[in-house]
CSV table of C-alpha atoms in Angstrom, one decimal:
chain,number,residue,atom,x,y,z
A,1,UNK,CA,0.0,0.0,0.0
A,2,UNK,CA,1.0,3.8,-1.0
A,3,UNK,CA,1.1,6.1,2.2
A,4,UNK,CA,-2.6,7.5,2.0
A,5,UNK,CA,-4.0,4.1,1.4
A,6,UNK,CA,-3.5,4.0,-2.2
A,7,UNK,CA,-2.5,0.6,-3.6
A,8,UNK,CA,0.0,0.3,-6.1
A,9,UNK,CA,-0.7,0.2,-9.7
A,10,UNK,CA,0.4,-2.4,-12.0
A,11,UNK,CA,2.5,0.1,-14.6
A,12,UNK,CA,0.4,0.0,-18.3
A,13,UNK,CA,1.4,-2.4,-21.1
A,14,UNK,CA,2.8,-0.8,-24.0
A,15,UNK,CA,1.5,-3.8,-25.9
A,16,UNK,CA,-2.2,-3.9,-27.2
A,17,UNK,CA,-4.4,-6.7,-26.4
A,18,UNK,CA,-5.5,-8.0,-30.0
A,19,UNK,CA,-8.4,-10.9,-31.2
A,20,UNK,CA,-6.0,-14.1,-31.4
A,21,UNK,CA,-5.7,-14.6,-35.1
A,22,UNK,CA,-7.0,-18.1,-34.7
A,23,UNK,CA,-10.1,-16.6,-33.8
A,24,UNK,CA,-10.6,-14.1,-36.5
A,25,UNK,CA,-13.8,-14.8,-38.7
A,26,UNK,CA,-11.6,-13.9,-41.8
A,27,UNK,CA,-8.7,-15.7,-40.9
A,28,UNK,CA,-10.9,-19.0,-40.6
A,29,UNK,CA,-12.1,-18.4,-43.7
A,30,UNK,CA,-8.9,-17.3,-45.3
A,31,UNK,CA,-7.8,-20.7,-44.2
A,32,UNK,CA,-10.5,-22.3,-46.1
A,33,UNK,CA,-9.8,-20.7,-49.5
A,34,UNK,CA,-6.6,-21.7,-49.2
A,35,UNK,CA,-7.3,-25.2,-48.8
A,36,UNK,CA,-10.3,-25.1,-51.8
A,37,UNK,CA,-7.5,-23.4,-54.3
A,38,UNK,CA,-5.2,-26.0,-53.5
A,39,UNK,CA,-7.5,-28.8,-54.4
A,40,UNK,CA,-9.1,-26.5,-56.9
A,41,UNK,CA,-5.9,-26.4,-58.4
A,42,UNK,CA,-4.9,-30.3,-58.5
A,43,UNK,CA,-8.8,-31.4,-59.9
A,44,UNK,CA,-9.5,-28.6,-62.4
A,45,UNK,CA,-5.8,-27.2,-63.5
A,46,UNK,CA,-3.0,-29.0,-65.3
A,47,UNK,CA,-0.2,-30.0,-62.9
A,48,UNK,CA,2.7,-28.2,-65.3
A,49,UNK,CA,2.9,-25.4,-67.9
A,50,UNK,CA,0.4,-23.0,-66.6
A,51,UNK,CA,1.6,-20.2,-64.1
A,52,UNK,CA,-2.0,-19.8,-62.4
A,53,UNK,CA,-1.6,-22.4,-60.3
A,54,UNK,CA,1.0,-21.1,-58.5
A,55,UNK,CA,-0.6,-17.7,-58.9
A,56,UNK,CA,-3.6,-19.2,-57.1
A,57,UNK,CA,-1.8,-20.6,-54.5
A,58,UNK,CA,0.8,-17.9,-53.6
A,59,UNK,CA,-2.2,-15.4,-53.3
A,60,UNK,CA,-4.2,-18.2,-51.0
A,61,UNK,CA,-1.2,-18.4,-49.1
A,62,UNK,CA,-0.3,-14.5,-48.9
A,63,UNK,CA,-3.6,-13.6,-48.2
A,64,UNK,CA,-4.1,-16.3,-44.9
A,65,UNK,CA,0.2,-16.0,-43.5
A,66,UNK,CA,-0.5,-12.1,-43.9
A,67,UNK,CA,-3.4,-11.7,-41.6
A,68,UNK,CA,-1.6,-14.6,-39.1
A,69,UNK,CA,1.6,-11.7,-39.2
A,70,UNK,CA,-0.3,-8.6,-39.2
A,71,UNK,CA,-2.5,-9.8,-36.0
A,72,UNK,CA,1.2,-11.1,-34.6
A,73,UNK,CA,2.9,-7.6,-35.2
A,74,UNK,CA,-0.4,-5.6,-33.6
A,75,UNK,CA,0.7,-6.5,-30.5
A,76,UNK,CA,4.0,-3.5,-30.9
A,77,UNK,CA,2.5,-2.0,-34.2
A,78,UNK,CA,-0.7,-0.9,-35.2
A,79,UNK,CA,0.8,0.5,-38.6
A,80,UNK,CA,2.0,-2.8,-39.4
A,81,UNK,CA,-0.5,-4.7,-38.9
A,82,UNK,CA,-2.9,-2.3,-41.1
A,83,UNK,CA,-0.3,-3.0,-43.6
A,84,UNK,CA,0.3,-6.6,-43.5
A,85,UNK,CA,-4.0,-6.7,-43.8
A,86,UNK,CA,-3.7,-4.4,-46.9
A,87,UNK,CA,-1.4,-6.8,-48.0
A,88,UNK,CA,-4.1,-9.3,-47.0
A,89,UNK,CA,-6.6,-8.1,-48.7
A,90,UNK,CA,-5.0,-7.3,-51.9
A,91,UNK,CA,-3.8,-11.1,-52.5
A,92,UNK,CA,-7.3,-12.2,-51.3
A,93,UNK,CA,-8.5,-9.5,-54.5
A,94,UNK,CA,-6.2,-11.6,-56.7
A,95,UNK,CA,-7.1,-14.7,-55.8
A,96,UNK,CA,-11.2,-13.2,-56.6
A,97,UNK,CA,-9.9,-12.5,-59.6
A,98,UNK,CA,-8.4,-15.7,-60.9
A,99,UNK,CA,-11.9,-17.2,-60.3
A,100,UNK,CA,-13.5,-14.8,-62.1
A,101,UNK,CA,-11.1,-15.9,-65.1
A,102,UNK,CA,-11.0,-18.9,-65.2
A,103,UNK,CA,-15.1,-19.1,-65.1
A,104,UNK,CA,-15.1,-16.8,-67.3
A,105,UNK,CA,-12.6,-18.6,-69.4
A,106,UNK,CA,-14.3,-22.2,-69.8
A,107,UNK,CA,-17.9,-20.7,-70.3
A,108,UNK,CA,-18.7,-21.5,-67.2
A,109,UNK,CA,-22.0,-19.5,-65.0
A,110,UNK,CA,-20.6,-16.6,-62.7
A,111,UNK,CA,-23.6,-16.7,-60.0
A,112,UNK,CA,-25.5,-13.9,-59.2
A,113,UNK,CA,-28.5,-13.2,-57.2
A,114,UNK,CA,-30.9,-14.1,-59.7
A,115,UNK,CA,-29.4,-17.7,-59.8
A,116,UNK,CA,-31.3,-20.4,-57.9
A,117,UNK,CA,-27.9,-22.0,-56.5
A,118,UNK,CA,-26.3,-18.3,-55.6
A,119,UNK,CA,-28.6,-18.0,-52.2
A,120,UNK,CA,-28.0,-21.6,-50.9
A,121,UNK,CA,-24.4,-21.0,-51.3
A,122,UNK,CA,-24.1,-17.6,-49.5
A,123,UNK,CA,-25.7,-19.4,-46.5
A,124,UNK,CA,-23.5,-22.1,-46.0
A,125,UNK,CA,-21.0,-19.7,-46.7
A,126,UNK,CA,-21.9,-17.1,-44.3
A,127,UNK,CA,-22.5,-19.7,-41.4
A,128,UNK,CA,-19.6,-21.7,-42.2
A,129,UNK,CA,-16.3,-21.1,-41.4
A,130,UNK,CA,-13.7,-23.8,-40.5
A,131,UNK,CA,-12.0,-25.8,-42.7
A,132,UNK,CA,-13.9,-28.7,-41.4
A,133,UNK,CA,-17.4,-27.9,-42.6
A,134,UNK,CA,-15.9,-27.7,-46.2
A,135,UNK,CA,-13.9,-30.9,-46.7
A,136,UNK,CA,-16.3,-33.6,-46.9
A,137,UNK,CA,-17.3,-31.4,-50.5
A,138,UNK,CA,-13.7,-30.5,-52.1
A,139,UNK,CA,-13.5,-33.6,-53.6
A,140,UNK,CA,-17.6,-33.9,-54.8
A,141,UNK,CA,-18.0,-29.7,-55.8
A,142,UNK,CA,-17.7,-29.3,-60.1
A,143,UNK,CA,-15.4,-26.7,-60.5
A,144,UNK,CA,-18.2,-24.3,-61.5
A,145,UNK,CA,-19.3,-25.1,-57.7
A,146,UNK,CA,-16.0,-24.6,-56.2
A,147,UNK,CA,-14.9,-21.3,-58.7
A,148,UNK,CA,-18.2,-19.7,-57.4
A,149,UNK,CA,-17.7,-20.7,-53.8
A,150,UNK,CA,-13.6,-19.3,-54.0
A,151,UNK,CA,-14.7,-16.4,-55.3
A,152,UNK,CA,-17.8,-15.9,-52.8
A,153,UNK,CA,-15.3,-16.6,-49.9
A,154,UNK,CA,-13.0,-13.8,-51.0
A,155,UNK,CA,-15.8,-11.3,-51.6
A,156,UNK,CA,-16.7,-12.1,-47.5
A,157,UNK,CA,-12.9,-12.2,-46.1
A,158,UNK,CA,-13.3,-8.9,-47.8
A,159,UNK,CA,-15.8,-7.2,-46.4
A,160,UNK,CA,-15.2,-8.7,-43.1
A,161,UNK,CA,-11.3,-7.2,-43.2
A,162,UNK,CA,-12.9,-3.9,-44.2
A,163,UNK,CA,-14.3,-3.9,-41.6
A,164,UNK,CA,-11.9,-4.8,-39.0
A,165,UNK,CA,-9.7,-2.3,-40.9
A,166,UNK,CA,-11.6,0.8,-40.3
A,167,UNK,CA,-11.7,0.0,-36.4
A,168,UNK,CA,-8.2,-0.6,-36.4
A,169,UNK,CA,-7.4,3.0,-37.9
A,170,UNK,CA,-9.3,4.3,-35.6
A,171,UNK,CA,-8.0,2.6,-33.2
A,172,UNK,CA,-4.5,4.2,-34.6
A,173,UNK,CA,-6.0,7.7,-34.7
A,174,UNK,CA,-7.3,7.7,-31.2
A,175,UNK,CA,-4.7,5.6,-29.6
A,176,UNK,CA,-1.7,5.9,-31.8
A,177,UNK,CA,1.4,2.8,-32.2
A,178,UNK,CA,3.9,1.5,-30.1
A,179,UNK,CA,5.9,5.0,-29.7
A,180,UNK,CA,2.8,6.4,-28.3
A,181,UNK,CA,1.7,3.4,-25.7
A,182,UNK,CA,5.2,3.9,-24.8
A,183,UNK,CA,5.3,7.6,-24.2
A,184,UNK,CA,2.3,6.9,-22.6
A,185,UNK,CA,3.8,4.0,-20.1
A,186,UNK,CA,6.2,6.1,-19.2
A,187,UNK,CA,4.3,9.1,-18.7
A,188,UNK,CA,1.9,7.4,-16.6
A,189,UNK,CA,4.8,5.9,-14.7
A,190,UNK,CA,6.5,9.0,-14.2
A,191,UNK,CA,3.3,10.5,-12.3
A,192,UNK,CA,3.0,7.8,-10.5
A,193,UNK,CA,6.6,7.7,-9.0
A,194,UNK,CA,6.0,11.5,-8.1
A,195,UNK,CA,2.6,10.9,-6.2
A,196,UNK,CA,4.8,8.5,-4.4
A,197,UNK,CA,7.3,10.8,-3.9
A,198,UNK,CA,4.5,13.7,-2.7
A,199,UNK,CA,2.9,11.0,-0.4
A,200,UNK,CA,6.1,10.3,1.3
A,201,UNK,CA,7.2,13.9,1.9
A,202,UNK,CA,4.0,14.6,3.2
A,203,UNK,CA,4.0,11.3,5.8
A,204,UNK,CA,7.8,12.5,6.3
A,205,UNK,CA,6.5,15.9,7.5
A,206,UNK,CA,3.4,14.5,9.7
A,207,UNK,CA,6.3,12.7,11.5
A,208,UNK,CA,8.7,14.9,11.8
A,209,UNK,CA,5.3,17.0,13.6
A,210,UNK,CA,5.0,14.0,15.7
A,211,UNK,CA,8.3,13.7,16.7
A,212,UNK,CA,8.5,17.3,17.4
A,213,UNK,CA,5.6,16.9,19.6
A,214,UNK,CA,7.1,14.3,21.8
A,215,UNK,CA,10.1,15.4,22.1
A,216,UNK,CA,9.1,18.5,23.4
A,217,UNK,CA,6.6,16.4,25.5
A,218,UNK,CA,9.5,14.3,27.0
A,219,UNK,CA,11.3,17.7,27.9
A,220,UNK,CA,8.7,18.5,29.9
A,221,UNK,CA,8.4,15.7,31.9
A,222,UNK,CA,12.1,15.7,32.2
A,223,UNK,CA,12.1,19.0,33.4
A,224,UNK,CA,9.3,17.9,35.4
A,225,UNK,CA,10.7,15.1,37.0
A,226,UNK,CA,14.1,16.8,37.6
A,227,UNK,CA,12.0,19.5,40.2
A,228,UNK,CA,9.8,16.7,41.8
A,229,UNK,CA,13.4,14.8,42.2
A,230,UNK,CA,14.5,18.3,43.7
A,231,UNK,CA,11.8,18.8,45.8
A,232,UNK,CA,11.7,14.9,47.3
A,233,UNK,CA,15.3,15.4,48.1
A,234,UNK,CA,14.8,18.5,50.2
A,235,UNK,CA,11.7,17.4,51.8
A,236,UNK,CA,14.0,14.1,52.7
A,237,UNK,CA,16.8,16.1,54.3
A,238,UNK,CA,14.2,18.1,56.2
A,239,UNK,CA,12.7,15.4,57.8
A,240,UNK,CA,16.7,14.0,58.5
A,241,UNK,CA,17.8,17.4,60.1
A,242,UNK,CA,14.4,17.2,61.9
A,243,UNK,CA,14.9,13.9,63.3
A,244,UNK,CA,18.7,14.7,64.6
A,245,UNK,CA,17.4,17.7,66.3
A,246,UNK,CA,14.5,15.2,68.1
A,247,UNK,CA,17.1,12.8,68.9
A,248,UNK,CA,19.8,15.5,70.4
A,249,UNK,CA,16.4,16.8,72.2
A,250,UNK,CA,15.9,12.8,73.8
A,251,UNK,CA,19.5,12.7,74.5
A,252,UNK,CA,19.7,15.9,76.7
A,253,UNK,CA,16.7,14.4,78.6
């Protein structure tokens, strides 16, 4: 306890408290796309000779290890991590894109709204988000089924990072990064090692009162004592001088 009865405060973390990334709607779903492009990729794209595949699965990859970094780095930086998420975002945007290609490509149906299959798909998309729920169909989904589904995902990671993004600049504006939290810390630190220093030099002084108090007290008594010492003793040689001259009295008797 402080003098004064405060208690001492834990000093503030210059780190931020951030969502886990496994926990991250996006991020689980980011996960997802990058398993459906890799098996996208083995059923419905040649094996050798065609760059997309790796295209596909570098901006998969990008788009999920960038998000696991950026939510790492938010912990000291807030600027990275809204840059690592761009980064995110934009693979996640190229990875929409070679969807659209390739259904667009082959001939095959780009769903929309008014298509009886579009509706079904956005609700298992929307409630679904772990890898789990998806692999009992990556093997059994055409690859108009699976392009759409890709492409659906990446439109939701999306608008879901958008999201998260705009709080996190926010976030930035209000709270600034890592050199701020610091200057903060230590700020905060700083005032709190000088209320402790103002509590003790005002306890210091109430003592000092106190012993000022009894030592002039004490003098007192001692002054007190020394003249009821004084008078005891002369009283006590009275009564001696008193009882000589009684005795020399009984003598002469």
């Amino acid at each position: 306890m402080l003098p004064g009865g405060k208690k001492d405060q834990k000093p503030q973390s210059i780190f931020r408290q951030v969502t886990k990334w496994q926990d991250l709607w996006f991020y689980q779903k980011s996960e997802v796309l990058y398993q459906l492009t890799y098996v996208f990729c083995e059923r419905f794209l040649p094996s050798y000779g065609d760059r997309t595949v790796d295209q596909m699965l570098q901006a998969a990859r990008s788009g999920k290890q960038n998000i696991v970094e950026g939510s790492e780095d938010g912990k000291t930086s807030t600027e990275m991590e809204l840059k690592l998420l761009n980064v995110a975002r934009s693979s996640i945007g190229e990875l929409r894109q070679d969807f659209d290609d390739f259904l667009k490509s082959r001939g095959l149906q780009q769903w929309t709204s008014d298509d009886p299959l579009f509706q079904p798909m956005q609700d298992f998309t929307k409630a679904h988000n772990k890898l789990t729920d998806y692999e009992p169909f990556l093997h059994e989904w055409s690859a108009e089924e699976m392009a759409n589904i890709g492409r659906t995902l990446c439109f939701q990671v999306d608008t879901m990072m958008n999201k998260y993004l705009a709080n996190l600049e926010q976030l930035f504006v209000t709270e600034g990064g890592i050199k701020e939290r610091m200057h903060k810390a230590r700020t905060g630190y700083r005032q709190q090692q000088d209320e402790e220093l103002k509590n003790l030099r005002v306890s210091v002084q109430a003592l000092q009162q106190q012993l000022s108090a009894a030592q002039s007290e004490a003098t007192h008594w001692k002054t007190a004592y020394s003249d009821l010492k004084q008078r005891a003793l002369k009283a006590y040689y009275a009564q001696q001088e008193e009882i000589k001259s009684l005795k020399e009295k009984l003598n002469e008797l």
